[in-house]
Amino acid sequence: MAELTLGDQVITIKLLILVYKDNRLNLYATDLNLSDEEIDATWKIRWEIEKLHRDVKTLGMQDSSFLKRKRLQGYLLLFVMVVNAARDLVTSLNLKSVEELLRFVEIRLGGALGLMKIFKLR
């Protein structure tokens, strides 16, 4: 347990310290009833969400607004397919991130124009 001071308010938190590859990871929860395993699992889920946001921004897909539900559902389906395809390519090519995948496409395949030639798109 640890106490954090926010202004004049003191908050008690449950602090879980993990060491991974010589790095210290401090995970915390304000729900003092959570087990260490529950805190770890919750932070893993939150980290996946953060990675999704990062990948979405990298792929330039963060700006979209649709007034009709059907169009939004179609966009979300396409959105998830593109992000998952990009992540699969990252894994298949032994790359570290979507950013590295985009650099790979730019350098090795000639960027968007190179891809268009490969797939005979105009």
GROMACS .gro file of N, CA and C in nm:
model
  366
    1MET      N    1   0.084  -0.118   0.000
    1MET     CA    2   0.000   0.000   0.000
    1MET      C    3   0.089   0.124   0.000
    2ALA      N    4   0.038   0.227  -0.062
    2ALA     CA    5   0.111   0.354  -0.065
    2ALA      C    6   0.007   0.466  -0.059
    3GLU      N    7   0.054   0.583  -0.022
    3GLU     CA    8  -0.034   0.699  -0.017
    3GLU      C    9   0.016   0.805  -0.112
    4LEU      N   10  -0.076   0.860  -0.191
    4LEU     CA   11  -0.045   0.969  -0.284
    4LEU      C   12  -0.115   1.094  -0.235
    5THR      N   13  -0.048   1.205  -0.248
    5THR     CA   14  -0.108   1.332  -0.211
    5THR      C   15  -0.139   1.411  -0.336
    6LEU      N   16  -0.267   1.444  -0.353
    6LEU     CA   17  -0.313   1.525  -0.466
    6LEU      C   18  -0.370   1.654  -0.407
    7GLY      N   19  -0.291   1.760  -0.411
    7GLY     CA   20  -0.335   1.884  -0.347
    7GLY      C   21  -0.341   1.862  -0.197
    8ASP      N   22  -0.459   1.878  -0.140
    8ASP     CA   23  -0.475   1.856   0.003
    8ASP      C   24  -0.542   1.722   0.034
    9GLN      N   25  -0.558   1.637  -0.070
    9GLN     CA   26  -0.624   1.508  -0.053
    9GLN      C   27  -0.522   1.395  -0.057
   10VAL      N   28  -0.534   1.301   0.036
   10VAL     CA   29  -0.447   1.184   0.040
   10VAL      C   30  -0.527   1.063  -0.008
   11ILE      N   31  -0.471   0.991  -0.106
   11ILE     CA   32  -0.537   0.874  -0.163
   11ILE      C   33  -0.450   0.751  -0.136
   12THR      N   34  -0.511   0.647  -0.083
   12THR     CA   35  -0.440   0.521  -0.062
   12THR      C   36  -0.454   0.436  -0.187
   13ILE      N   37  -0.343   0.383  -0.234
   13ILE     CA   38  -0.342   0.298  -0.352
   13ILE      C   39  -0.273   0.166  -0.320
   14LYS      N   40  -0.304   0.066  -0.400
   14LYS     CA   41  -0.231  -0.060  -0.393
   14LYS      C   42  -0.127  -0.054  -0.503
   15LEU      N   43  -0.001  -0.065  -0.469
   15LEU     CA   44   0.109  -0.054  -0.563
   15LEU      C   45   0.168  -0.192  -0.588
   16LEU      N   46   0.180  -0.227  -0.715
   16LEU     CA   47   0.238  -0.354  -0.755
   16LEU      C   48   0.363  -0.322  -0.837
   17ILE      N   49   0.478  -0.368  -0.791
   17ILE     CA   50   0.604  -0.341  -0.860
   17ILE      C   51   0.651  -0.470  -0.927
   18LEU      N   52   0.665  -0.463  -1.060
   18LEU     CA   53   0.713  -0.577  -1.138
   18LEU      C   54   0.847  -0.543  -1.200
   19VAL      N   55   0.935  -0.641  -1.209
   19VAL     CA   56   1.063  -0.622  -1.276
   19VAL      C   57   1.062  -0.710  -1.400
   20TYR      N   58   1.086  -0.648  -1.515
   20TYR     CA   59   1.084  -0.719  -1.642
   20TYR      C   60   1.203  -0.673  -1.724
   21LYS      N   61   1.294  -0.767  -1.755
   21LYS     CA   62   1.414  -0.736  -1.834
   21LYS      C   63   1.486  -0.613  -1.779
   22ASP      N   64   1.515  -0.615  -1.653
   22ASP     CA   65   1.587  -0.509  -1.583
   22ASP      C   66   1.513  -0.375  -1.581
   23ASN      N   67   1.386  -0.375  -1.615
   23ASN     CA   68   1.304  -0.255  -1.606
   23ASN      C   69   1.203  -0.272  -1.493
   24ARG      N   70   1.180  -0.165  -1.422
   24ARG     CA   71   1.084  -0.167  -1.312
   24ARG      C   72   0.953  -0.108  -1.362
   25LEU      N   73   0.846  -0.179  -1.340
   25LEU     CA   74   0.714  -0.136  -1.382
   25LEU      C   75   0.628  -0.118  -1.259
   26ASN      N   76   0.578   0.003  -1.238
   26ASN     CA   77   0.494   0.033  -1.123
   26ASN      C   78   0.349   0.037  -1.166
   27LEU      N   79   0.272  -0.060  -1.122
   27LEU     CA   80   0.129  -0.066  -1.151
   27LEU      C   81   0.054  -0.032  -1.023
   28TYR      N   82  -0.057   0.037  -1.036
   28TYR     CA   83  -0.131   0.073  -0.916
   28TYR      C   84  -0.280   0.064  -0.939
   29ALA      N   85  -0.353   0.055  -0.829
   29ALA     CA   86  -0.499   0.051  -0.834
   29ALA      C   87  -0.553   0.125  -0.712
   30THR      N   88  -0.663   0.194  -0.730
   30THR     CA   89  -0.728   0.260  -0.617
   30THR      C   90  -0.828   0.165  -0.550
   31ASP      N   91  -0.861   0.055  -0.618
   31ASP     CA   92  -0.946  -0.049  -0.558
   31ASP      C   93  -0.855  -0.139  -0.476
   32LEU      N   94  -0.856  -0.123  -0.347
   32LEU     CA   95  -0.764  -0.195  -0.259
   32LEU      C   96  -0.797  -0.342  -0.245
   33ASN      N   97  -0.913  -0.384  -0.296
   33ASN     CA   98  -0.955  -0.524  -0.286
   33ASN      C   99  -0.903  -0.609  -0.401
   34LEU      N  100  -0.847  -0.547  -0.505
   34LEU     CA  101  -0.796  -0.623  -0.619
   34LEU      C  102  -0.671  -0.702  -0.581
   35SER      N  103  -0.662  -0.824  -0.635
   35SER     CA  104  -0.542  -0.904  -0.612
   35SER      C  105  -0.431  -0.855  -0.706
   36ASP      N  106  -0.309  -0.898  -0.681
   36ASP     CA  107  -0.197  -0.862  -0.768
   36ASP      C  108  -0.223  -0.908  -0.912
   37GLU      N  109  -0.280  -1.028  -0.926
   37GLU     CA  110  -0.310  -1.081  -1.060
   37GLU      C  111  -0.415  -0.996  -1.132
   38GLU      N  112  -0.515  -0.949  -1.059
   38GLU     CA  113  -0.618  -0.865  -1.119
   38GLU      C  114  -0.563  -0.730  -1.162
   39ILE      N  115  -0.474  -0.674  -1.082
   39ILE     CA  116  -0.411  -0.546  -1.119
   39ILE      C  117  -0.328  -0.565  -1.245
   40ASP      N  118  -0.248  -0.671  -1.249
   40ASP     CA  119  -0.164  -0.700  -1.365
   40ASP      C  120  -0.250  -0.720  -1.490
   41ALA      N  121  -0.356  -0.800  -1.480
   41ALA     CA  122  -0.444  -0.826  -1.595
   41ALA      C  123  -0.511  -0.698  -1.644
   42THR      N  124  -0.555  -0.614  -1.552
   42THR     CA  125  -0.619  -0.488  -1.589
   42THR      C  126  -0.523  -0.396  -1.662
   43TRP      N  127  -0.401  -0.386  -1.614
   43TRP     CA  128  -0.303  -0.300  -1.681
   43TRP      C  129  -0.264  -0.355  -1.817
   44LYS      N  130  -0.261  -0.487  -1.833
   44LYS     CA  131  -0.231  -0.545  -1.965
   44LYS      C  132  -0.339  -0.507  -2.066
   45ILE      N  133  -0.465  -0.512  -2.022
   45ILE     CA  134  -0.575  -0.472  -2.111
   45ILE      C  135  -0.563  -0.324  -2.145
   46ARG      N  136  -0.535  -0.240  -2.045
   46ARG     CA  137  -0.522  -0.097  -2.070
   46ARG      C  138  -0.406  -0.068  -2.164
   47TRP      N  139  -0.298  -0.144  -2.151
   47TRP     CA  140  -0.183  -0.122  -2.239
   47TRP      C  141  -0.218  -0.160  -2.384
   48GLU      N  142  -0.296  -0.266  -2.403
   48GLU     CA  143  -0.339  -0.303  -2.538
   48GLU      C  144  -0.423  -0.192  -2.600
   49ILE      N  145  -0.506  -0.128  -2.520
   49ILE     CA  146  -0.587  -0.015  -2.569
   49ILE      C  147  -0.495   0.100  -2.610
   50GLU      N  148  -0.394   0.129  -2.529
   50GLU     CA  149  -0.299   0.236  -2.563
   50GLU      C  150  -0.226   0.204  -2.693
   51LYS      N  151  -0.185   0.077  -2.710
   51LYS     CA  152  -0.116   0.038  -2.834
   51LYS      C  153  -0.209   0.052  -2.954
   52LEU      N  154  -0.337   0.019  -2.936
   52LEU     CA  155  -0.433   0.034  -3.044
   52LEU      C  156  -0.443   0.181  -3.085
   53HIS      N  157  -0.454   0.271  -2.986
   53HIS     CA  158  -0.461   0.414  -3.017
   53HIS      C  159  -0.336   0.461  -3.091
   54ARG      N  160  -0.221   0.415  -3.047
   54ARG     CA  161  -0.095   0.453  -3.113
   54ARG      C  162  -0.092   0.405  -3.257
   55ASP      N  163  -0.134   0.279  -3.279
   55ASP     CA  164  -0.134   0.223  -3.414
   55ASP      C  165  -0.234   0.296  -3.504
   56VAL      N  166  -0.350   0.329  -3.450
   56VAL     CA  167  -0.452   0.401  -3.526
   56VAL      C  168  -0.398   0.536  -3.571
   57LYS      N  169  -0.333   0.608  -3.481
   57LYS     CA  170  -0.275   0.739  -3.516
   57LYS      C  171  -0.165   0.722  -3.622
   58THR      N  172  -0.083   0.619  -3.606
   58THR     CA  173   0.025   0.594  -3.701
   58THR      C  174  -0.031   0.567  -3.840
   59LEU      N  175  -0.141   0.494  -3.847
   59LEU     CA  176  -0.202   0.462  -3.975
   59LEU      C  177  -0.287   0.577  -4.029
   60GLY      N  178  -0.298   0.687  -3.953
   60GLY     CA  179  -0.373   0.804  -3.998
   60GLY      C  180  -0.523   0.783  -4.002
   61MET      N  181  -0.573   0.696  -3.915
   61MET     CA  182  -0.715   0.663  -3.918
   61MET      C  183  -0.794   0.724  -3.803
   62GLN      N  184  -0.736   0.817  -3.728
   62GLN     CA  185  -0.804   0.868  -3.610
   62GLN      C  186  -0.912   0.971  -3.641
   63ASP      N  187  -0.909   1.034  -3.756
   63ASP     CA  188  -1.006   1.138  -3.789
   63ASP      C  189  -1.118   1.083  -3.874
   64SER      N  190  -1.230   1.058  -3.811
   64SER     CA  191  -1.348   1.016  -3.887
   64SER      C  192  -1.472   1.051  -3.808
   65SER      N  193  -1.572   1.098  -3.878
   65SER     CA  194  -1.700   1.121  -3.812
   65SER      C  195  -1.810   1.091  -3.913
   66PHE      N  196  -1.905   1.014  -3.871
   66PHE     CA  197  -2.015   0.975  -3.957
   66PHE      C  198  -2.146   1.002  -3.884
   67LEU      N  199  -2.242   1.054  -3.955
   67LEU     CA  200  -2.371   1.084  -3.894
   67LEU      C  201  -2.463   0.963  -3.890
   68LYS      N  202  -2.444   0.870  -3.982
   68LYS     CA  203  -2.532   0.755  -3.988
   68LYS      C  204  -2.465   0.633  -3.925
   69ARG      N  205  -2.542   0.561  -3.845
   69ARG     CA  206  -2.490   0.446  -3.773
   69ARG      C  207  -2.431   0.340  -3.867
   70LYS      N  208  -2.497   0.313  -3.978
   70LYS     CA  209  -2.451   0.210  -4.071
   70LYS      C  210  -2.314   0.245  -4.128
   71ARG      N  211  -2.294   0.373  -4.163
   71ARG     CA  212  -2.164   0.414  -4.215
   71ARG      C  213  -2.056   0.402  -4.108
   72LEU      N  214  -2.091   0.436  -3.985
   72LEU     CA  215  -1.996   0.425  -3.874
   72LEU      C  216  -1.960   0.279  -3.850
   73GLN      N  217  -2.059   0.190  -3.853
   73GLN     CA  218  -2.031   0.047  -3.833
   73GLN      C  219  -1.939  -0.007  -3.942
   74GLY      N  220  -1.963   0.035  -4.066
   74GLY     CA  221  -1.876  -0.008  -4.176
   74GLY      C  222  -1.734   0.043  -4.157
   75TYR      N  223  -1.722   0.169  -4.116
   75TYR     CA  224  -1.590   0.226  -4.092
   75TYR      C  225  -1.519   0.150  -3.980
   76LEU      N  226  -1.590   0.121  -3.872
   76LEU     CA  227  -1.529   0.051  -3.759
   76LEU      C  228  -1.482  -0.088  -3.799
   77LEU      N  229  -1.561  -0.157  -3.882
   77LEU     CA  230  -1.521  -0.290  -3.929
   77LEU      C  231  -1.394  -0.280  -4.013
   78LEU      N  232  -1.392  -0.186  -4.105
   78LEU     CA  233  -1.274  -0.165  -4.189
   78LEU      C  234  -1.154  -0.125  -4.103
   79PHE      N  235  -1.178  -0.038  -4.008
   79PHE     CA  236  -1.077   0.012  -3.917
   79PHE      C  237  -1.009  -0.103  -3.843
   80VAL      N  238  -1.090  -0.193  -3.784
   80VAL     CA  239  -1.036  -0.306  -3.709
   80VAL      C  240  -0.960  -0.401  -3.802
   81MET      N  241  -1.012  -0.422  -3.922
   81MET     CA  242  -0.944  -0.510  -4.018
   81MET      C  243  -0.807  -0.455  -4.056
   82VAL      N  244  -0.799  -0.324  -4.081
   82VAL     CA  245  -0.672  -0.263  -4.120
   82VAL      C  246  -0.571  -0.271  -4.007
   83VAL      N  247  -0.614  -0.237  -3.885
   83VAL     CA  248  -0.522  -0.241  -3.772
   83VAL      C  249  -0.473  -0.383  -3.748
   84ASN      N  250  -0.564  -0.481  -3.753
   84ASN     CA  251  -0.523  -0.620  -3.732
   84ASN      C  252  -0.431  -0.670  -3.843
   85ALA      N  253  -0.460  -0.631  -3.966
   85ALA     CA  254  -0.372  -0.670  -4.078
   85ALA      C  255  -0.233  -0.609  -4.060
   86ALA      N  256  -0.229  -0.484  -4.020
   86ALA     CA  257  -0.099  -0.419  -3.999
   86ALA      C  258  -0.023  -0.487  -3.886
   87ARG      N  259  -0.092  -0.522  -3.779
   87ARG     CA  260  -0.026  -0.591  -3.667
   87ARG      C  261   0.023  -0.729  -3.709
   88ASP      N  262  -0.055  -0.801  -3.790
   88ASP     CA  263  -0.011  -0.932  -3.840
   88ASP      C  264   0.114  -0.918  -3.926
   89LEU      N  265   0.117  -0.815  -4.011
   89LEU     CA  266   0.236  -0.790  -4.093
   89LEU      C  267   0.357  -0.758  -4.007
   90VAL      N  268   0.338  -0.680  -3.902
   90VAL     CA  269   0.448  -0.648  -3.811
   90VAL      C  270   0.507  -0.777  -3.755
   91THR      N  271   0.420  -0.866  -3.711
   91THR     CA  272   0.466  -0.994  -3.655
   91THR      C  273   0.533  -1.081  -3.762
   92SER      N  274   0.470  -1.092  -3.878
   92SER     CA  275   0.522  -1.178  -3.985
   92SER      C  276   0.659  -1.132  -4.035
   93LEU      N  277   0.679  -1.001  -4.038
   93LEU     CA  278   0.806  -0.946  -4.087
   93LEU      C  279   0.909  -0.927  -3.976
   94ASN      N  280   0.876  -0.974  -3.856
   94ASN     CA  281   0.964  -0.959  -3.739
   94ASN      C  282   1.001  -0.814  -3.712
   95LEU      N  283   0.904  -0.726  -3.727
   95LEU     CA  284   0.925  -0.585  -3.698
   95LEU      C  285   0.878  -0.556  -3.556
   96LYS      N  286   0.908  -0.436  -3.506
   96LYS     CA  287   0.876  -0.403  -3.368
   96LYS      C  288   0.747  -0.322  -3.353
   97SER      N  289   0.705  -0.253  -3.458
   97SER     CA  290   0.590  -0.163  -3.443
   97SER      C  291   0.529  -0.133  -3.579
   98VAL      N  292   0.412  -0.072  -3.577
   98VAL     CA  293   0.347  -0.029  -3.700
   98VAL      C  294   0.430   0.080  -3.767
   99GLU      N  295   0.492   0.165  -3.686
   99GLU     CA  296   0.580   0.268  -3.742
   99GLU      C  297   0.691   0.205  -3.826
  100GLU      N  298   0.748   0.097  -3.774
  100GLU     CA  299   0.855   0.028  -3.847
  100GLU      C  300   0.800  -0.036  -3.975
  101LEU      N  301   0.675  -0.085  -3.971
  101LEU     CA  302   0.611  -0.140  -4.090
  101LEU      C  303   0.595  -0.033  -4.197
  102LEU      N  304   0.552   0.086  -4.158
  102LEU     CA  305   0.535   0.194  -4.255
  102LEU      C  306   0.669   0.235  -4.316
  103ARG      N  307   0.775   0.236  -4.234
  103ARG     CA  308   0.909   0.264  -4.288
  103ARG      C  309   0.951   0.155  -4.385
  104PHE      N  310   0.921   0.029  -4.352
  104PHE     CA  311   0.951  -0.084  -4.440
  104PHE      C  312   0.882  -0.066  -4.576
  105VAL      N  313   0.754  -0.033  -4.573
  105VAL     CA  314   0.678  -0.012  -4.696
  105VAL      C  315   0.738   0.102  -4.777
  106GLU      N  316   0.775   0.209  -4.710
  106GLU     CA  317   0.831   0.326  -4.779
  106GLU      C  318   0.967   0.293  -4.842
  107ILE      N  319   1.055   0.230  -4.766
  107ILE     CA  320   1.192   0.205  -4.813
  107ILE      C  321   1.200   0.086  -4.909
  108ARG      N  322   1.139  -0.026  -4.872
  108ARG     CA  323   1.154  -0.149  -4.950
  108ARG      C  324   1.056  -0.162  -5.065
  109LEU      N  325   0.937  -0.101  -5.051
  109LEU     CA  326   0.834  -0.121  -5.153
  109LEU      C  327   0.803   0.008  -5.230
  110GLY      N  328   0.872   0.116  -5.200
  110GLY     CA  329   0.851   0.240  -5.273
  110GLY      C  330   0.730   0.320  -5.228
  111GLY      N  331   0.684   0.296  -5.105
  111GLY     CA  332   0.573   0.374  -5.052
  111GLY      C  333   0.441   0.343  -5.120
  112ALA      N  334   0.349   0.440  -5.115
  112ALA     CA  335   0.215   0.420  -5.171
  112ALA      C  336   0.221   0.395  -5.322
  113LEU      N  337   0.307   0.468  -5.393
  113LEU     CA  338   0.317   0.448  -5.538
  113LEU      C  339   0.369   0.309  -5.572
  114GLY      N  340   0.465   0.263  -5.495
  114GLY     CA  341   0.518   0.128  -5.516
  114GLY      C  342   0.412   0.022  -5.493
  115LEU      N  343   0.331   0.040  -5.388
  115LEU     CA  344   0.223  -0.055  -5.361
  115LEU      C  345   0.121  -0.054  -5.473
  116MET      N  346   0.091   0.064  -5.526
  116MET     CA  347  -0.006   0.073  -5.634
  116MET      C  348   0.044  -0.002  -5.757
  117LYS      N  349   0.175   0.008  -5.784
  117LYS     CA  350   0.232  -0.065  -5.898
  117LYS      C  351   0.226  -0.215  -5.874
  118ILE      N  352   0.259  -0.258  -5.752
  118ILE     CA  353   0.256  -0.400  -5.719
  118ILE      C  354   0.117  -0.459  -5.742
  119PHE      N  355   0.015  -0.386  -5.698
  119PHE     CA  356  -0.122  -0.434  -5.710
  119PHE      C  357  -0.193  -0.382  -5.833
  120LYS      N  358  -0.118  -0.317  -5.921
  120LYS     CA  359  -0.169  -0.264  -6.048
  120LYS      C  360  -0.289  -0.173  -6.027
  121LEU      N  361  -0.278  -0.086  -5.929
  121LEU     CA  362  -0.382   0.014  -5.901
  121LEU      C  363  -0.342   0.145  -5.964
  122ARG      N  364  -0.440   0.225  -6.006
  122ARG     CA  365  -0.408   0.355  -6.065
  122ARG      C  366  -0.480   0.464  -5.993
   0.00000   0.00000   0.00000
